[in-house]
Tab-separated table of C-alpha atoms (C1' of nucleotides) in Angstrom:
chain	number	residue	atom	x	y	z
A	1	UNK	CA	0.000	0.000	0.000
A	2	UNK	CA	2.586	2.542	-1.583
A	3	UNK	CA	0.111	5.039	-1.529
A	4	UNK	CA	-0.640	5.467	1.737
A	5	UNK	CA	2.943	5.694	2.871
A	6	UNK	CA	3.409	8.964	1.031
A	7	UNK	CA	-0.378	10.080	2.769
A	8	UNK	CA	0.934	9.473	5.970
A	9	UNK	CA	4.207	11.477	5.270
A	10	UNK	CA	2.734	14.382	4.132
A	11	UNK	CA	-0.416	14.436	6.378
A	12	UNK	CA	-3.023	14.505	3.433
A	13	UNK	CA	-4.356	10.941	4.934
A	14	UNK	CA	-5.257	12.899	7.804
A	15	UNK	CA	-7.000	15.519	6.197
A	16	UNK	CA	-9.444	12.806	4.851
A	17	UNK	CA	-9.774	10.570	8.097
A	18	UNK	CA	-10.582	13.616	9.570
A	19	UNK	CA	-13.951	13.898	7.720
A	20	UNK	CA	-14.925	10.732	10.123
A	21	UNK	CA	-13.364	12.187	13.336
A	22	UNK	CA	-16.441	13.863	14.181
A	23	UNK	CA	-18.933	11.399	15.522
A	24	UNK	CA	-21.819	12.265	13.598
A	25	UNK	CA	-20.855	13.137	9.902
A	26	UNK	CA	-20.303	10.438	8.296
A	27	UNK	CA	-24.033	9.021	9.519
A	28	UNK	CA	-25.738	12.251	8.401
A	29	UNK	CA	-23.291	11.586	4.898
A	30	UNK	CA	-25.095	8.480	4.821
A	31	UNK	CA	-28.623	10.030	5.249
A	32	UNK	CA	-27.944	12.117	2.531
A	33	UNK	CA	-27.125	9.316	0.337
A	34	UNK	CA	-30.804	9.009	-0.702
A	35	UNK	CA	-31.142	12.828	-1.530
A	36	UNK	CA	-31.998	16.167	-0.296
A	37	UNK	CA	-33.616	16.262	2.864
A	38	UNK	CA	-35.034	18.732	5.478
A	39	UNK	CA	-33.091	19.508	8.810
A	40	UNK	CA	-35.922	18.143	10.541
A	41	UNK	CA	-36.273	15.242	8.658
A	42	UNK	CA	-32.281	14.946	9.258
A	43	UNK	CA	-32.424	14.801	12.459
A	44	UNK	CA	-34.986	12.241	12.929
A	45	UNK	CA	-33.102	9.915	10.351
A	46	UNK	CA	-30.376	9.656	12.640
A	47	UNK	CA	-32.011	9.545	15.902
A	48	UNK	CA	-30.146	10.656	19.150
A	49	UNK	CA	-28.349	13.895	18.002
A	50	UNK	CA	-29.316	16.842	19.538
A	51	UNK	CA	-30.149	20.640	17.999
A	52	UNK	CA	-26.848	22.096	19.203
A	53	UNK	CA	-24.863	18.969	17.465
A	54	UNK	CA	-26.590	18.372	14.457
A	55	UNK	CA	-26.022	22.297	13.523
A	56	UNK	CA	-22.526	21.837	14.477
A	57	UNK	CA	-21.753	19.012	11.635
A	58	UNK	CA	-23.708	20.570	9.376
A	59	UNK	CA	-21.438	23.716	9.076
A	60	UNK	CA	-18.590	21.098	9.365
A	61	UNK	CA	-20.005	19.501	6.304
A	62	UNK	CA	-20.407	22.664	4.644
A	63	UNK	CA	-17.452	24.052	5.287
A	64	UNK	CA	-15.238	21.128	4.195
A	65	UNK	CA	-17.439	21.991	0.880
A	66	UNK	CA	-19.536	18.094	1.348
A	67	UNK	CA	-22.872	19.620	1.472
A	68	UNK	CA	-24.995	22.350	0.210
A	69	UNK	CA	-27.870	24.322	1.408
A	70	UNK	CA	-30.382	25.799	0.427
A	71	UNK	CA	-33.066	28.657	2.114
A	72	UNK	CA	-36.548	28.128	0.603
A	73	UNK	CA	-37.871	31.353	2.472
A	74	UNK	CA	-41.403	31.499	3.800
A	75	UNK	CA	-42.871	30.533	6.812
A	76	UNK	CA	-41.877	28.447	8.636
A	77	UNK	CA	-38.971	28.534	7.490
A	78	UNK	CA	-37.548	25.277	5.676
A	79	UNK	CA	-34.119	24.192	4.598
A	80	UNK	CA	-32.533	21.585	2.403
A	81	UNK	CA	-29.420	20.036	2.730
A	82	UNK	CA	-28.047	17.691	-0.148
A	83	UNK	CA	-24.630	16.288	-0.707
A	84	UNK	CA	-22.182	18.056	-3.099
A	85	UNK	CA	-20.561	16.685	-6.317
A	86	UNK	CA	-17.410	16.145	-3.514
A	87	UNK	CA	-19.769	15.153	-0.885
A	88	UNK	CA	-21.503	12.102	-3.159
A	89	UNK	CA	-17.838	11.062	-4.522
A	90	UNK	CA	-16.849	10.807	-0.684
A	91	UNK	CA	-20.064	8.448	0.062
A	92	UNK	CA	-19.914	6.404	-2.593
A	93	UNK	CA	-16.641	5.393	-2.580
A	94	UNK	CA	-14.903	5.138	0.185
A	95	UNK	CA	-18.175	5.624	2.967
A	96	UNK	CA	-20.032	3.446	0.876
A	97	UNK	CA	-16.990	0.955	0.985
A	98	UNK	CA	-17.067	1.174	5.126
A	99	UNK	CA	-20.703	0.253	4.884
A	100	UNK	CA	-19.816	-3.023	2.742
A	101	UNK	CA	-17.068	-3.663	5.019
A	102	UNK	CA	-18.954	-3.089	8.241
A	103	UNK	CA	-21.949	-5.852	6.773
A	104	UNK	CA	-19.114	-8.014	6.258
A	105	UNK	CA	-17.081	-8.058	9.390
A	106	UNK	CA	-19.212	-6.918	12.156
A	107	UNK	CA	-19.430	-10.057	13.626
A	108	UNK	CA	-15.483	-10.371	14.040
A	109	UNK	CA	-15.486	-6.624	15.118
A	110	UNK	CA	-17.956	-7.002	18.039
A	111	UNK	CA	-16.557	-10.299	18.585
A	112	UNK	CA	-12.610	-8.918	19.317
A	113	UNK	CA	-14.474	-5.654	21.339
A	114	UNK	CA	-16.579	-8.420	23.477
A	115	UNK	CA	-13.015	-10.053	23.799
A	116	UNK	CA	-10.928	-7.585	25.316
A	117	UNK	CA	-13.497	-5.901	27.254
A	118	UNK	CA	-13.614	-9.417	28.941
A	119	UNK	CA	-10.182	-9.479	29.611
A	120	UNK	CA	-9.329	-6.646	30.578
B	1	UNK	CA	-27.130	3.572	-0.941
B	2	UNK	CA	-29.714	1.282	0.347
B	3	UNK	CA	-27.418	-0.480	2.927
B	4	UNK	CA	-26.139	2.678	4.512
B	5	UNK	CA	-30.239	3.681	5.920
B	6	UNK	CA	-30.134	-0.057	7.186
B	7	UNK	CA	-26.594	0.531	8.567
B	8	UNK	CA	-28.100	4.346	10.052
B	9	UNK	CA	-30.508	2.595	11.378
B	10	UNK	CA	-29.665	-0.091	13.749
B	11	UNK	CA	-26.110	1.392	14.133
B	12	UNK	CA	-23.606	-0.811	12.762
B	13	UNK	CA	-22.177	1.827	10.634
B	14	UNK	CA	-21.465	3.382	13.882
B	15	UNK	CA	-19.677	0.830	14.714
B	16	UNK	CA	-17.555	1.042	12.227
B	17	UNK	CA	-17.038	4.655	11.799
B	18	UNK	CA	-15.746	4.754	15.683
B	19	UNK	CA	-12.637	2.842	14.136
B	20	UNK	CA	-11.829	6.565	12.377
B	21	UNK	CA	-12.540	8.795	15.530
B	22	UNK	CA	-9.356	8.467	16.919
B	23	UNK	CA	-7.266	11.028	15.355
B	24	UNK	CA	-4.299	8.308	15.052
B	25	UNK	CA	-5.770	5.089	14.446
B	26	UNK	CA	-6.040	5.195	10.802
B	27	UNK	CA	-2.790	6.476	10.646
B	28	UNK	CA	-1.119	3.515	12.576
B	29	UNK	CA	-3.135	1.441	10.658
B	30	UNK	CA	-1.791	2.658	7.049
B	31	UNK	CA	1.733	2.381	9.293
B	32	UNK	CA	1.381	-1.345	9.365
B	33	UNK	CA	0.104	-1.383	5.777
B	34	UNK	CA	3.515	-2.732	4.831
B	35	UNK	CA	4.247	-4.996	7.887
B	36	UNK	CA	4.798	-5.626	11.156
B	37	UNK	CA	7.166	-2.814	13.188
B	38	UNK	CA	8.642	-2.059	16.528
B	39	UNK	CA	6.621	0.402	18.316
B	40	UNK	CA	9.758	2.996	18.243
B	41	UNK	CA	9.810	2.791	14.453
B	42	UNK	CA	5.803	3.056	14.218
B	43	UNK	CA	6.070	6.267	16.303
B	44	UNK	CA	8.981	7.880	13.884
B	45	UNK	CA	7.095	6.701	10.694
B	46	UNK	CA	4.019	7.942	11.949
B	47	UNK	CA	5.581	11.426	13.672
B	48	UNK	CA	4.561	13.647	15.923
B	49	UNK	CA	2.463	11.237	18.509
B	50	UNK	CA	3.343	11.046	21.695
B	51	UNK	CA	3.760	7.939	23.890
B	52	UNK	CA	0.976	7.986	25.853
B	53	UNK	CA	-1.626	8.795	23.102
B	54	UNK	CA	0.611	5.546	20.949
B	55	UNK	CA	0.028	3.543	23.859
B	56	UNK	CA	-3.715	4.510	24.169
B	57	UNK	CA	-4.638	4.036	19.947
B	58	UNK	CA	-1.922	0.650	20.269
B	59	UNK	CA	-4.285	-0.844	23.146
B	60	UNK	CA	-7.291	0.356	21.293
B	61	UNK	CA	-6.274	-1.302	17.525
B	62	UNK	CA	-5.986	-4.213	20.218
B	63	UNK	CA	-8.824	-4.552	21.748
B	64	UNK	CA	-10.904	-3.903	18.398
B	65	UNK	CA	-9.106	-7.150	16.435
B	66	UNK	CA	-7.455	-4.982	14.007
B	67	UNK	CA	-3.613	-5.261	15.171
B	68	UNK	CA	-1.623	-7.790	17.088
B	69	UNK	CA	0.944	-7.777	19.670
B	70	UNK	CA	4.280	-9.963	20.095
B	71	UNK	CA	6.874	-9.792	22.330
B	72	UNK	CA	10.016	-11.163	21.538
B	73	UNK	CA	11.766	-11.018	25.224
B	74	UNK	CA	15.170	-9.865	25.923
B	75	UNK	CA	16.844	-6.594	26.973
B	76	UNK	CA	16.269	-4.110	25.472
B	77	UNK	CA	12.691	-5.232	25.008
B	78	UNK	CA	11.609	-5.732	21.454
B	79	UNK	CA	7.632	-5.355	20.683
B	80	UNK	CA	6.307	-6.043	17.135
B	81	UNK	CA	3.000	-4.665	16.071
B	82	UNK	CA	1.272	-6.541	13.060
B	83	UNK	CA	-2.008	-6.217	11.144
B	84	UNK	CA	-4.668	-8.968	11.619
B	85	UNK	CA	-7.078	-10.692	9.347
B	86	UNK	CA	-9.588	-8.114	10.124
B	87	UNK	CA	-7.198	-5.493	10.256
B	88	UNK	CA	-6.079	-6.130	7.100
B	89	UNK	CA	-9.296	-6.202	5.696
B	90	UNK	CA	-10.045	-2.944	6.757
B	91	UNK	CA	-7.217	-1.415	5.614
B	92	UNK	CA	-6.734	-2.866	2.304
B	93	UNK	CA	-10.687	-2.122	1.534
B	94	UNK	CA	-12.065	0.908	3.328
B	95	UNK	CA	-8.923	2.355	4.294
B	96	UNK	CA	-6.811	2.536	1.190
B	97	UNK	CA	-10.638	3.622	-0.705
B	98	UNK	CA	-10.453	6.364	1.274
B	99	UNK	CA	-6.520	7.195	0.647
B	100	UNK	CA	-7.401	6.750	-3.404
B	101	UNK	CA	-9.993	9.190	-2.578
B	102	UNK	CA	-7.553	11.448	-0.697
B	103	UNK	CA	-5.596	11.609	-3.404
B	104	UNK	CA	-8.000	12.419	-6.077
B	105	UNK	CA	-10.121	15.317	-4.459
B	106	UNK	CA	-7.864	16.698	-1.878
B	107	UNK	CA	-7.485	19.723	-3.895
B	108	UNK	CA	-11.291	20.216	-3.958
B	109	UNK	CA	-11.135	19.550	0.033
B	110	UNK	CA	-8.983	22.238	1.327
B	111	UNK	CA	-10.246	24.802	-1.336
B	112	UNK	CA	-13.606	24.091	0.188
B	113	UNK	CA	-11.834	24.465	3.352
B	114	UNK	CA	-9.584	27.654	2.417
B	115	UNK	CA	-12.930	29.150	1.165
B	116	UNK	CA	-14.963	28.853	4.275
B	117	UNK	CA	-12.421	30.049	6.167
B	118	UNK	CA	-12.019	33.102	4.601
B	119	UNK	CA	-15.867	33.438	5.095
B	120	UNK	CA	-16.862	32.583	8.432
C	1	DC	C1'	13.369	0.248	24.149
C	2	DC	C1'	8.701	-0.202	26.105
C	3	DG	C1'	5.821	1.468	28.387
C	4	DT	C1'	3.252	4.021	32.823
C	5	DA	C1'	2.030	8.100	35.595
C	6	DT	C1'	0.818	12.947	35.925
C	7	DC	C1'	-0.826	17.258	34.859
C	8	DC	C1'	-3.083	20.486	31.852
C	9	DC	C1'	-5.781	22.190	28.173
C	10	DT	C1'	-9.019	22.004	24.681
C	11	DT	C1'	-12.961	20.421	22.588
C	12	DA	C1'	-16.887	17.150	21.608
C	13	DA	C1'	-21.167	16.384	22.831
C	14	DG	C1'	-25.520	16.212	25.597
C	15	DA	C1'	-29.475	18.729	27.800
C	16	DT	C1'	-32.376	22.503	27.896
C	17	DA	C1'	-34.457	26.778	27.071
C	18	DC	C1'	-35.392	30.347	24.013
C	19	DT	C1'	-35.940	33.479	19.482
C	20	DG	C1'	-37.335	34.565	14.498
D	1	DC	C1'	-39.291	24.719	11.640
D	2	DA	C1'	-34.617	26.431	11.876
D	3	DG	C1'	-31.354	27.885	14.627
D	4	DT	C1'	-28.962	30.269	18.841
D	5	DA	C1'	-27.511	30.554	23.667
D	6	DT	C1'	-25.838	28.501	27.992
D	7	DC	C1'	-24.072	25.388	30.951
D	8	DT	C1'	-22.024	20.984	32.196
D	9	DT	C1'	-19.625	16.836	31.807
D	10	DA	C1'	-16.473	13.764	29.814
D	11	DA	C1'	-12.811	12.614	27.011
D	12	DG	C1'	-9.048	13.197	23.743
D	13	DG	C1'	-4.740	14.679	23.145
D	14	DG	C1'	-0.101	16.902	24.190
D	15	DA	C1'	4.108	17.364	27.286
D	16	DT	C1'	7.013	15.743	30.369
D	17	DA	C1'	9.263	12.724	33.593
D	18	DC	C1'	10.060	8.334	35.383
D	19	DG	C1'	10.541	2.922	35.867
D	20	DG	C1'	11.372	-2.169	34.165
DNA sequence: CCGTATCCCTTAAGATACTG
DNA sequence: CAGTATCTTAAGGGATACGG
């Protein structure tokens, strides 16, 4: 993995796994996957993530230029939020790839975690 | 991206984005890409970690089934880290997906980035 | 060389209440 | 509905220094 030796070297791997270092990005990635949807709708999708939070990754995801949004004024007020060209590349490749990956091995992963928190 | 609402939904991509919220732990990972090393030479190739946090993200690759630990005794003390099945796995499929990726948009990523910035 | 033990600082994230 | 404002807690990460 040639590649990835050069990534690490000059820190540009890090400026990618850092688009999954927040703990609720990738998962709202994921709910955009299917298209556009409304904040509300957003957070309900996910489940669990509070107001302050879900605002928080969303001007994470726009500022690292992954989503878009857009104001349909009126009231009340109601807001889209779709994945960018960059944004759609990043799910379906290498998000997409965790999400094969994750079907495939979860068993070993929670296996190993179930493991070691046993034997501490 | 049909698996990813199943994956939202009952949390198993979760489980497998957690693997990326250590800031280091992809970064070992890609390390070991090439094979097993002493922890010293880990900690040079990957630079600027310090030994606790190398300890901490070591003990975590652990406990998740994704690296493995040998001792060869002696004085000094010689430790080898090593990919496992798993670990390989992830890194040779999600991992290096998302290093491709890095290296095709990363120019798009940090103008994003560079152009938010300059309009906060 | 391989860790552990501290101490400190910053930030993520949750809960809640409130405004346009 | 969309978003802000506070406050609090917990945890990650960095910098030493020290021990086996």
């Amino acid at each position: 993995m040639d590649e990835c030796v050069e990534l690490i070297a000059d820190c540009r791997l890090r400026a990618a796994t850092d688009l999954f270092l927040h703990r609720w990005d990738p998962v709202l990635l994921a709910a955009l996957a299917e298209g556009p949807r409304r904040r509300v709708d957003l957070r309900t999708a996910v489940g669990g993530i509070s107001d302050k939070v879900l605002t928080e990754s969303l001007r994470r995801l726009l500022g690292n230029g992954l989503v878009d949004r857009t104001r349909h004024g009126g009231a009340p007020p109601r807001v889209d939020y779709a994945l960018t060209a960059l944004g759609t590349s990043l799910v379906e490749g290498p998000l997409r790839e965790l999400g094969r990956w994750t079907l495939a091995h979860a068993d070993e992963l929670l296996d190993a975690q179930a493991r070691s928190s046993r034997t501490p």
